[in-house]
Short mmCIF file of C-alpha atoms and ligand atoms in Angstrom, two decimals:
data_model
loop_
_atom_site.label_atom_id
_atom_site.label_comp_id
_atom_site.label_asym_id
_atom_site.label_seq_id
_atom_site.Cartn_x
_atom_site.Cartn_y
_atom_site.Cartn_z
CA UNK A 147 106.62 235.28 -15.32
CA UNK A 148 103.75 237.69 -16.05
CA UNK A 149 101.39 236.99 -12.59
CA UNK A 150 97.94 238.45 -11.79
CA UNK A 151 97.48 238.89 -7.82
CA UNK A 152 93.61 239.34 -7.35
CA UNK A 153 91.56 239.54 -3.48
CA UNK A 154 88.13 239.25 -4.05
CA UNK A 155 86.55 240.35 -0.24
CA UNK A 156 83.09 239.79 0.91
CA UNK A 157 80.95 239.33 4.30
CA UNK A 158 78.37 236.54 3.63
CA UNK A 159 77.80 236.16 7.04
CA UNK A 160 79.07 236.06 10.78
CA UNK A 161 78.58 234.65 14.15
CA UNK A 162 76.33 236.45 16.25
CA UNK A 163 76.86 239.80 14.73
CA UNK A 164 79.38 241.59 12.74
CA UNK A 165 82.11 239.43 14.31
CA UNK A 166 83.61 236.73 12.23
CA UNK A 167 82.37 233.96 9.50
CA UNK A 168 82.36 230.29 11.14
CA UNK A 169 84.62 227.70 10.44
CA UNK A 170 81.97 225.71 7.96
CA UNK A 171 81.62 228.80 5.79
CA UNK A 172 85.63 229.24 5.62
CA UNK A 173 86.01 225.89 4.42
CA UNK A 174 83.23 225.79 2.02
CA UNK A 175 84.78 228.76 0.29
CA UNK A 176 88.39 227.70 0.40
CA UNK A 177 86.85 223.94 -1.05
CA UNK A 178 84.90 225.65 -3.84
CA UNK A 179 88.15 227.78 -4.99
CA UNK A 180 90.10 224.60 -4.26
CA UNK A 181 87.94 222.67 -6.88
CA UNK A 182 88.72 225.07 -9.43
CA UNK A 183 92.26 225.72 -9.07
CA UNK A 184 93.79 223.49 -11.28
CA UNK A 185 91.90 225.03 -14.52
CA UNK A 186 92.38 228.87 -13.32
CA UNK A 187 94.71 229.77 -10.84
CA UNK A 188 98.37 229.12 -9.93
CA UNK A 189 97.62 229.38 -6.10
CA UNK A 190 95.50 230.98 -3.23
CA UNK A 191 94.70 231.67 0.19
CA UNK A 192 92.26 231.82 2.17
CA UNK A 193 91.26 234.28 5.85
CA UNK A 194 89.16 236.60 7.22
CA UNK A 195 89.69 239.99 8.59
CA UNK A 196 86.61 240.67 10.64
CA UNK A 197 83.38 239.47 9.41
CA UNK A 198 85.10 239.65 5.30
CA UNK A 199 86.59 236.77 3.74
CA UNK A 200 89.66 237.32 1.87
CA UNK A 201 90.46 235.03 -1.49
CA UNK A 202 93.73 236.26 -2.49
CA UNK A 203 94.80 234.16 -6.16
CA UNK A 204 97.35 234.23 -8.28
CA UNK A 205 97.20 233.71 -12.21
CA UNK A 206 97.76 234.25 -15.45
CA UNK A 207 94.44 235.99 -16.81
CA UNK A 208 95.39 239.20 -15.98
CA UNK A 209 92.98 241.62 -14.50
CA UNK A 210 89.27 242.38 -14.44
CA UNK A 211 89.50 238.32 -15.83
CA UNK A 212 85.68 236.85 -15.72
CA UNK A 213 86.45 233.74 -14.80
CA UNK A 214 88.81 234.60 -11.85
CA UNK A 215 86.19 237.23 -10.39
CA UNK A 216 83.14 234.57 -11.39
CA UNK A 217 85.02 231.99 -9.25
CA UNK A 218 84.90 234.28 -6.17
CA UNK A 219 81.70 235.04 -6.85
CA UNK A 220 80.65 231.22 -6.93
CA UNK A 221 82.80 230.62 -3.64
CA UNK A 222 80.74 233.31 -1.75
CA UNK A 223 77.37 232.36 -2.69
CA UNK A 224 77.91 228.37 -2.24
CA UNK A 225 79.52 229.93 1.40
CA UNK A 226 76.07 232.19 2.34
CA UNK A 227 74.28 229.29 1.56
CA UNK A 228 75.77 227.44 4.90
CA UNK A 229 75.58 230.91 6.21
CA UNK A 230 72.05 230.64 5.58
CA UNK A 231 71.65 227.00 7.21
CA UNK A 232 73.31 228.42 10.64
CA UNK A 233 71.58 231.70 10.58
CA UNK A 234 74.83 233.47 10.33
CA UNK A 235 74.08 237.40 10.91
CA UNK A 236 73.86 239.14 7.75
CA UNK A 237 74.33 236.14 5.42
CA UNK A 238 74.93 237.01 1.64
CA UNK A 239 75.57 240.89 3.38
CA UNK A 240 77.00 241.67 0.35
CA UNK A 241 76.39 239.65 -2.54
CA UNK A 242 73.83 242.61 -3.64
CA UNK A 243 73.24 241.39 -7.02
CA UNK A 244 71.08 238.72 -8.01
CA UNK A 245 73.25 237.17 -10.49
CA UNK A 246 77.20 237.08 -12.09
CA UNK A 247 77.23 239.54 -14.69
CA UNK A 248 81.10 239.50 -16.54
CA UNK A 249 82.95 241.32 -13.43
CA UNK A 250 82.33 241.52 -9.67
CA UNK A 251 82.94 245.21 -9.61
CA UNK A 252 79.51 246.64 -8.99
CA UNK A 253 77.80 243.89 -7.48
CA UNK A 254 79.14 244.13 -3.85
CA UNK A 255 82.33 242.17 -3.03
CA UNK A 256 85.80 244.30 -3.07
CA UNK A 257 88.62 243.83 -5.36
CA UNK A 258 91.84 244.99 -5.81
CA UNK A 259 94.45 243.77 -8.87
CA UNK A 260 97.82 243.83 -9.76
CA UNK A 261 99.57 242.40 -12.71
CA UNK A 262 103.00 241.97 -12.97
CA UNK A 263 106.41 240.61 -14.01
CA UNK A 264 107.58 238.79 -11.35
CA UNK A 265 110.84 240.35 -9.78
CA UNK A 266 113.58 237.73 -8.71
CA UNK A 267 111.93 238.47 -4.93
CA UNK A 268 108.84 239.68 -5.10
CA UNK A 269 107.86 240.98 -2.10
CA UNK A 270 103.88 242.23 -1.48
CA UNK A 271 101.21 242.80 1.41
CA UNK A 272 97.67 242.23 1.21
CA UNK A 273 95.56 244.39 3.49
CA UNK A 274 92.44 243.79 4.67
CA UNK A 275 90.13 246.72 6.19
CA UNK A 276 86.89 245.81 8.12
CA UNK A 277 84.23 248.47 9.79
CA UNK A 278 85.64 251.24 7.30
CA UNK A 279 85.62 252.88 4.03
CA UNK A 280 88.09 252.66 0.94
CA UNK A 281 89.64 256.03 2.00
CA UNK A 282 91.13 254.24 5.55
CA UNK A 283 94.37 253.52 3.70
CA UNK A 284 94.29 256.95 2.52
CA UNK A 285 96.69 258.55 5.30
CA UNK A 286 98.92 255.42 5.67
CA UNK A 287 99.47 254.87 1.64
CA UNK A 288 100.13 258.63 1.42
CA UNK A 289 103.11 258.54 4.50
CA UNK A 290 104.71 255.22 2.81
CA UNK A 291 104.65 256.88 -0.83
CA UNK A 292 105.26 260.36 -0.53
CA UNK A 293 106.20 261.50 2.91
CA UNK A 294 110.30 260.96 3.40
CA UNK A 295 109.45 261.94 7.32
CA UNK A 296 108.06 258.42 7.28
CA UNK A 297 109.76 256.45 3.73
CA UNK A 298 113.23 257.42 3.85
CA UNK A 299 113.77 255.15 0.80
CA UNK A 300 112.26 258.24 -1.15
CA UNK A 301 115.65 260.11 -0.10
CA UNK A 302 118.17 256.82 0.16
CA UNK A 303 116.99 254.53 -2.65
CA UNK A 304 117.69 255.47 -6.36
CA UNK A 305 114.70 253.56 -7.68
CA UNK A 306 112.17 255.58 -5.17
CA UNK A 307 113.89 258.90 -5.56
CA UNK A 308 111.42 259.93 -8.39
CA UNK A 309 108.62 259.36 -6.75
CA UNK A 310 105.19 257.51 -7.41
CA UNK A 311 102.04 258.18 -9.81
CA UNK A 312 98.56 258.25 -7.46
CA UNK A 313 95.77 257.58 -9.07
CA UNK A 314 92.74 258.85 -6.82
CA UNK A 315 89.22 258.54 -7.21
CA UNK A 316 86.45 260.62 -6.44
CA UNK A 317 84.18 258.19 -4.81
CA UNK A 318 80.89 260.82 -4.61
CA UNK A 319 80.52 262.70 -7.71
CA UNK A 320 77.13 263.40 -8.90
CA UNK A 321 77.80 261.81 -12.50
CA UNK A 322 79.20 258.89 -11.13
CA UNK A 323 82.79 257.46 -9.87
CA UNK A 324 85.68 260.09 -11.54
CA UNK A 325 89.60 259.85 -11.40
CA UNK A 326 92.56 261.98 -11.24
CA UNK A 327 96.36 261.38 -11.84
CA UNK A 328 98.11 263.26 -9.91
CA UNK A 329 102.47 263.12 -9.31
CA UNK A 330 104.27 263.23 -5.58
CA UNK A 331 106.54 264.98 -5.06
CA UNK A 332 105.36 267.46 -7.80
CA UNK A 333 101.54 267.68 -6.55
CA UNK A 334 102.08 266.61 -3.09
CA UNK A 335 99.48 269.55 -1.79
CA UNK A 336 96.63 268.11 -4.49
CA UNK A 337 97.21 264.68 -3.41
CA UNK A 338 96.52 265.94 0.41
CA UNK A 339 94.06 268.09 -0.43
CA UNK A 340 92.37 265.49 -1.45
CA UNK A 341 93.40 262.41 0.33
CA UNK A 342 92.32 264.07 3.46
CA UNK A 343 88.59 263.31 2.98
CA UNK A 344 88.86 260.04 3.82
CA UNK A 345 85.15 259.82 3.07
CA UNK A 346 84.84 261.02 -0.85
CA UNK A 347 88.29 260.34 -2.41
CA UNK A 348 90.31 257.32 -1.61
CA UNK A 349 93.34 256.14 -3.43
CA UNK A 350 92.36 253.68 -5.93
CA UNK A 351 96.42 253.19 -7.39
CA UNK A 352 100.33 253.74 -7.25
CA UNK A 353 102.19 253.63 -9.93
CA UNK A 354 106.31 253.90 -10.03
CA UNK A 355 107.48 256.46 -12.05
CA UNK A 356 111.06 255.27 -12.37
CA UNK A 357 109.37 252.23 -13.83
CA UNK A 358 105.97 253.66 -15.20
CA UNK A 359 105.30 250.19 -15.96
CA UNK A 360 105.64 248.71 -12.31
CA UNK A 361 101.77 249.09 -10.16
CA UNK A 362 102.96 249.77 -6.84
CA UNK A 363 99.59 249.26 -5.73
CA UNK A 364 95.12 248.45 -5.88
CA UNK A 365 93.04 249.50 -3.42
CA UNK A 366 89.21 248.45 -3.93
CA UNK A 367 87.42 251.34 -3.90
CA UNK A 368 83.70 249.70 -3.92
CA UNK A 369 81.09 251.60 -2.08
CA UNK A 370 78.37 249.13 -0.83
CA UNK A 371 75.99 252.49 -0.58
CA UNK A 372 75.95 253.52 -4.03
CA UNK A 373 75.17 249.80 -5.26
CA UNK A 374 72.17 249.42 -3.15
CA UNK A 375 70.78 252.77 -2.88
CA UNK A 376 71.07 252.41 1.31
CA UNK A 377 73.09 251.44 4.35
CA UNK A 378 73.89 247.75 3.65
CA UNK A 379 77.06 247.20 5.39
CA UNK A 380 80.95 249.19 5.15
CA UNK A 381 82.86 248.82 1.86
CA UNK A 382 85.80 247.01 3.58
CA UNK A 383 88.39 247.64 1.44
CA UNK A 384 91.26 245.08 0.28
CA UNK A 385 94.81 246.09 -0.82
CA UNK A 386 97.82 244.81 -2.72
CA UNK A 387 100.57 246.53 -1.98
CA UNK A 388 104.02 245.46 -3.52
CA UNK A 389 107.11 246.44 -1.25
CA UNK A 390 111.27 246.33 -1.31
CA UNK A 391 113.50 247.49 -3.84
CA UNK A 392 112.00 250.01 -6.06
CA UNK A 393 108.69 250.17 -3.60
CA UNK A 394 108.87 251.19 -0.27
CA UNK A 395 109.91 248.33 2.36
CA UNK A 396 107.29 246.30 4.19
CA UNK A 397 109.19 247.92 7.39
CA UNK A 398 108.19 251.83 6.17
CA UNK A 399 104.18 251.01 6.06
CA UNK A 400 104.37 250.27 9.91
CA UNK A 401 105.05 253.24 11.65
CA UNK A 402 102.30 255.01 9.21
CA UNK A 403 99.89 252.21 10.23
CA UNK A 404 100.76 253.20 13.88
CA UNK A 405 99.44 256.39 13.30
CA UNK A 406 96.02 254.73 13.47
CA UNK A 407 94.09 257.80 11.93
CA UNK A 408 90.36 258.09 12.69
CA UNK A 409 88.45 256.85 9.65
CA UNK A 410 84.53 256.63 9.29
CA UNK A 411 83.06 253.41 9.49
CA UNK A 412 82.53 251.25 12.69
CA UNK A 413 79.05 250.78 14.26
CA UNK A 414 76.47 251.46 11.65
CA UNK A 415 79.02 252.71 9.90
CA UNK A 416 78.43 255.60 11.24
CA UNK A 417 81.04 256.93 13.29
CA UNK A 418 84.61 258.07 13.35
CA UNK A 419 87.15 255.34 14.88
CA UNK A 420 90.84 255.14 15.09
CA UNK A 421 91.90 252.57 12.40
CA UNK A 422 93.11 249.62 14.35
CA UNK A 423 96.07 247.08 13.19
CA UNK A 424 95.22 243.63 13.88
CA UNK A 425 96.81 240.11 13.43
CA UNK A 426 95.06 238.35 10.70
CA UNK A 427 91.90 235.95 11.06
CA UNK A 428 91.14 239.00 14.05
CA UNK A 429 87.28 238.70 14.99
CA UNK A 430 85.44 242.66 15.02
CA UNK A 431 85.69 244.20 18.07
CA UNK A 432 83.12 244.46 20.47
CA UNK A 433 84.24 248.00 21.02
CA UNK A 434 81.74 249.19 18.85
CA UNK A 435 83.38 247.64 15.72
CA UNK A 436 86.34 249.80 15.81
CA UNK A 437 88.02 249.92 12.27
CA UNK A 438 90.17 247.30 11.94
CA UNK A 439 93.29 246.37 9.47
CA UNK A 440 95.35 243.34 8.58
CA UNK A 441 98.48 242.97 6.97
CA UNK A 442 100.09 239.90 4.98
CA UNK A 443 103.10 239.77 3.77
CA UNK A 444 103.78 237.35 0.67
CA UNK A 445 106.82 236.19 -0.67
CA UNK A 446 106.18 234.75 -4.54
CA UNK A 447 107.73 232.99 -7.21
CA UNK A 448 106.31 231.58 -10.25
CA UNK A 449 103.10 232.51 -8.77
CA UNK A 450 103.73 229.70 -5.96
CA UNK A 451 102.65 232.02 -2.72
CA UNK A 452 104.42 231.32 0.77
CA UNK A 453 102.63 231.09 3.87
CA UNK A 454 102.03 234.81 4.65
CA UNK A 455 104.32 236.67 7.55
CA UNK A 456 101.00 238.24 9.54
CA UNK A 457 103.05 241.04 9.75
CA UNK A 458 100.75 243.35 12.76
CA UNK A 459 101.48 240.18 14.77
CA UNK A 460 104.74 240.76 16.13
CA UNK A 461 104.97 241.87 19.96
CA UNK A 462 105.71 245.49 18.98
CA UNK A 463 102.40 246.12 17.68
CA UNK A 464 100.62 245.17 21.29
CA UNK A 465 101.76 248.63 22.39
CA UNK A 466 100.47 250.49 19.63
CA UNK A 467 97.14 248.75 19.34
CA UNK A 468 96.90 249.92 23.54
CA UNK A 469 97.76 253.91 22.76
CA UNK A 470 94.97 253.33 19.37
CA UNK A 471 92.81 251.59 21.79
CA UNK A 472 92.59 254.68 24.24
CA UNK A 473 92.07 257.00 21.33
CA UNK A 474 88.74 255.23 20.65
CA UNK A 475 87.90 255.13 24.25
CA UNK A 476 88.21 258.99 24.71
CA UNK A 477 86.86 259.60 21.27
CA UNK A 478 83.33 257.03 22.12
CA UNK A 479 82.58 259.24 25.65
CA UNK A 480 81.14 261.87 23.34
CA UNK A 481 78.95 259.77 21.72
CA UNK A 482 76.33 260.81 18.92
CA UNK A 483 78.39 264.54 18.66
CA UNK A 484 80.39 265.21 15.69
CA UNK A 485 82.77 264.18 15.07
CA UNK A 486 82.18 260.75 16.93
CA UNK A 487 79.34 260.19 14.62
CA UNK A 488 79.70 261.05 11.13
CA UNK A 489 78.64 264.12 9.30
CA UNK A 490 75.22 264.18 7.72
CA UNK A 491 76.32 264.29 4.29
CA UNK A 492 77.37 260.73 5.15
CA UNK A 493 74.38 259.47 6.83
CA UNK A 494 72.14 260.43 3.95
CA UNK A 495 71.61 256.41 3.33
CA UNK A 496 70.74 255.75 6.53
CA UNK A 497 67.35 255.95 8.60
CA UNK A 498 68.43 259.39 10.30
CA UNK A 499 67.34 260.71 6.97
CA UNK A 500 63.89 259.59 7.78
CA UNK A 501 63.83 260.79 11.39
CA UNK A 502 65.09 264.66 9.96
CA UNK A 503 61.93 264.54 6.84
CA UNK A 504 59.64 264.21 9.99
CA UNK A 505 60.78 267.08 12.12
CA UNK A 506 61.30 269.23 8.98
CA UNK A 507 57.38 270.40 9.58
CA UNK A 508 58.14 271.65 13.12
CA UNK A 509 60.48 273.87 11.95
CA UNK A 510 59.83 277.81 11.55
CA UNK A 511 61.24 280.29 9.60
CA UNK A 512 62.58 283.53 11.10
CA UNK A 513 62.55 286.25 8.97
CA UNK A 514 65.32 288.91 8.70
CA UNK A 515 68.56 286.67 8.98
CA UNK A 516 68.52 284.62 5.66
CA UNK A 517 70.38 286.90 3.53
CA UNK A 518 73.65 285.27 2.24
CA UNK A 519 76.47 288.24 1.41
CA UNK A 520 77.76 287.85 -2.01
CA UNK A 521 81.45 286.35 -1.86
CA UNK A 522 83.50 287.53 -4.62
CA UNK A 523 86.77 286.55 -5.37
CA UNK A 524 88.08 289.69 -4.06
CA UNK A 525 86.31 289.07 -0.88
CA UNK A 526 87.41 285.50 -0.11
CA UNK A 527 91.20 286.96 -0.63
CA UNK A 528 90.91 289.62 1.37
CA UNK A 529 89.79 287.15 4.29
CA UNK A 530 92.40 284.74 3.89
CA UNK A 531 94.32 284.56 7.15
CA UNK A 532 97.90 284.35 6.37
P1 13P B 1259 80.21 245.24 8.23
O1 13P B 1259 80.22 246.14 7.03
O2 13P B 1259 81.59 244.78 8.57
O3 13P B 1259 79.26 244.11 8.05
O4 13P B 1259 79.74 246.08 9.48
C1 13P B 1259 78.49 246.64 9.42
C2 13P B 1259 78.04 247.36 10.64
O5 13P B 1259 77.12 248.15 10.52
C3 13P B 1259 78.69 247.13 11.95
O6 13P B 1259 78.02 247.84 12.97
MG1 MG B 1260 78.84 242.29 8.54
MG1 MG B 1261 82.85 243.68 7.35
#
């Protein structure tokens, strides 16, 4: 059976900060999607990783559907409307249009897509990132796909042994959102060339290329920032990531989510955290909103879902959260300096912007040191290093 898996992520609201949605707003979402899925969907689910709600469906309307993505749309403004009623922090945070207009790319809410025939087993995660940025699956999708130090299915499976298709996109170009294709093994070096700045590229796809045909994977790569014009909230990107047999197994993503790389996002979304795993329905932290990440695993069959495994639940994980825990300690006693908060280039939507056009007349030139040498070519070359 040809199946659609769509998560449709927003924050309309949370208790007493960027914590978690209440109960009442949960269950007026998960009613309003309930209501509607006899005529649309197959099946859903419903949780939270943070202060986002997650509505994962499955159906058959393939993707960028305007029904499916107007239903999640519908769920999350009936749910900011109770968020409204108990003065939920940030209610309707990022419902940042006005009204539905065909898809819900573009008007604040994440999405990520899959279509697909359904394998005998099919096997897929969801994740779900709070307090960061599209490009915090970056270093973890990059170790699972291309990196045999961390997949060895890429050396002992067949089906992997050719490798995957990213497609990355460039998430701050002046003319607007821009992608690249780019092959692992082949242009491993591009893809981390670029995948390393967590902050402007993040990967948007994965595509087999035993199987062109087979979408490994969707991240959402919405940035709240551009929509709005300012600091509204993180982008808190979703994932679907399909796993076993010809993908990488569920067991190869952990030890790169272990890792937990430092990402941007956190407090103000400002700052440079370790990105945390978490078991799901996990309220923000209190430790200044530490980047956070759940995991579900699905098992699915004629678009029926299971109950998912919460698969950074499982004792093992305690000890890793412990060592991630201590990196954001010893990374928060430096506090404001770089690179605990984020570079300026990043900030440029916030208020520090403000704060720097004021001082800008106290500052005095000095004459005498302003001339730039010309770099050629030549001259770059010659100072290479190696
Ligand atoms: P959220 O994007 O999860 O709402 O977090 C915003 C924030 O600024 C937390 O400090
Ligand atoms: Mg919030
Ligand atoms: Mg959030």
């Amino acid at each position: 059976m040809r199946v659609t898996v769509s998560v449709i992520k927003a924050d309309i609201g949370a208790i007493g900060g960027h914590t978690m949605p209440s109960a009442e707003v949960l269950g007026i979402v998960r009613d309003r999607v309930e209501r509607e899925r006899k005529k649309l969907l197959v099946d859903f689910y419903i949780c939270h990783t943070g202060d986002d709600i997650a509505i994962i469906m499955t159906h058959t309307r393939g993707k960028d559907s305007p029904d499916i993505h107007q239903l999640a749309w519908d769920a999350f403004l009936k749910g900011t409307d109770k968020a409204k009623t108990q003065g939920l922090y940030g209610a309707g945070q990022d419902l940042l249009k006005e009204a539905f207009s065909g898809n819900i790319r573009g008007l604040g809410p994440g999405s990520a897509e899959v279509e697909l025939d359904e394998r005998p087993s099919e096997a897929f995660m969801v994740l779900l990132g709070d307090k960061c940025g599209p490009g915090a699956f970056n270093l973890p999708l990059y170790l699972a796909f291309a990196d045999p130090m961390y997949s060895p299915g890429l050396m002992l499976s067949e089906s992997l042994h050719d490798g995957f298709t990213f497609q990355i996109m460039d998430m701050d170009h002046a003319e607007g959102d821009r992608m690249i294709v780019l092959q692992a093994p082949e242009r491993l070096y591009d893809i981390a060339a670029l995948l390393r700045d967590t902050n402007r590229y993040a990967v948007e796809a994965i595509w087999s290329r035993k199987y062109p045909n087979e979408q490994a994977a969707a991240v959402g790569t919405t940035r709240l920032r551009k929509i709005a014009g300012r600091y509204v909230g993180k982008d808190d990107p979703p994932a679907v990531v399909r796993v076993q047999k010809i993908f990488p197994a569920t067991e190869e993503f952990g030890p790169a989510f272990a890792v937990g790389p430092f990402v941007g996002g956190d407090t103000r979304g400002s700052h440079n955290l370790p990105l945390m795993p978490v078991p799901m329905n996990t309220s923000a932290s209190t430790f200044f909103c530490c980047p956070m990440v759940s995991a579900l695993g699905f098992s699915m069959h004629d678009g029926i879902l299971t109950a998912p495994a919460d698969l950074f639940a499982d004792p093992f994980w305690s000890q890793v959260r412990d060592r991630i825990a201590e990196k954001a300690i010893e990374m928060r006693r430096q506090g404001f300096f770089e690179p605990a908060m984020l570079p300026m280039s990043e900030l440029e939507y916030g208020g520090i912007v403000v704060r720097l056009r004021k001082l800008d007349p106290e500052f005095a030139v000095r004459d005498g040191h302003g001339e730039k040498a010309a770099r050629t070519e030549a001259a770059i070359t010659a100072e290479d290093p190696d």
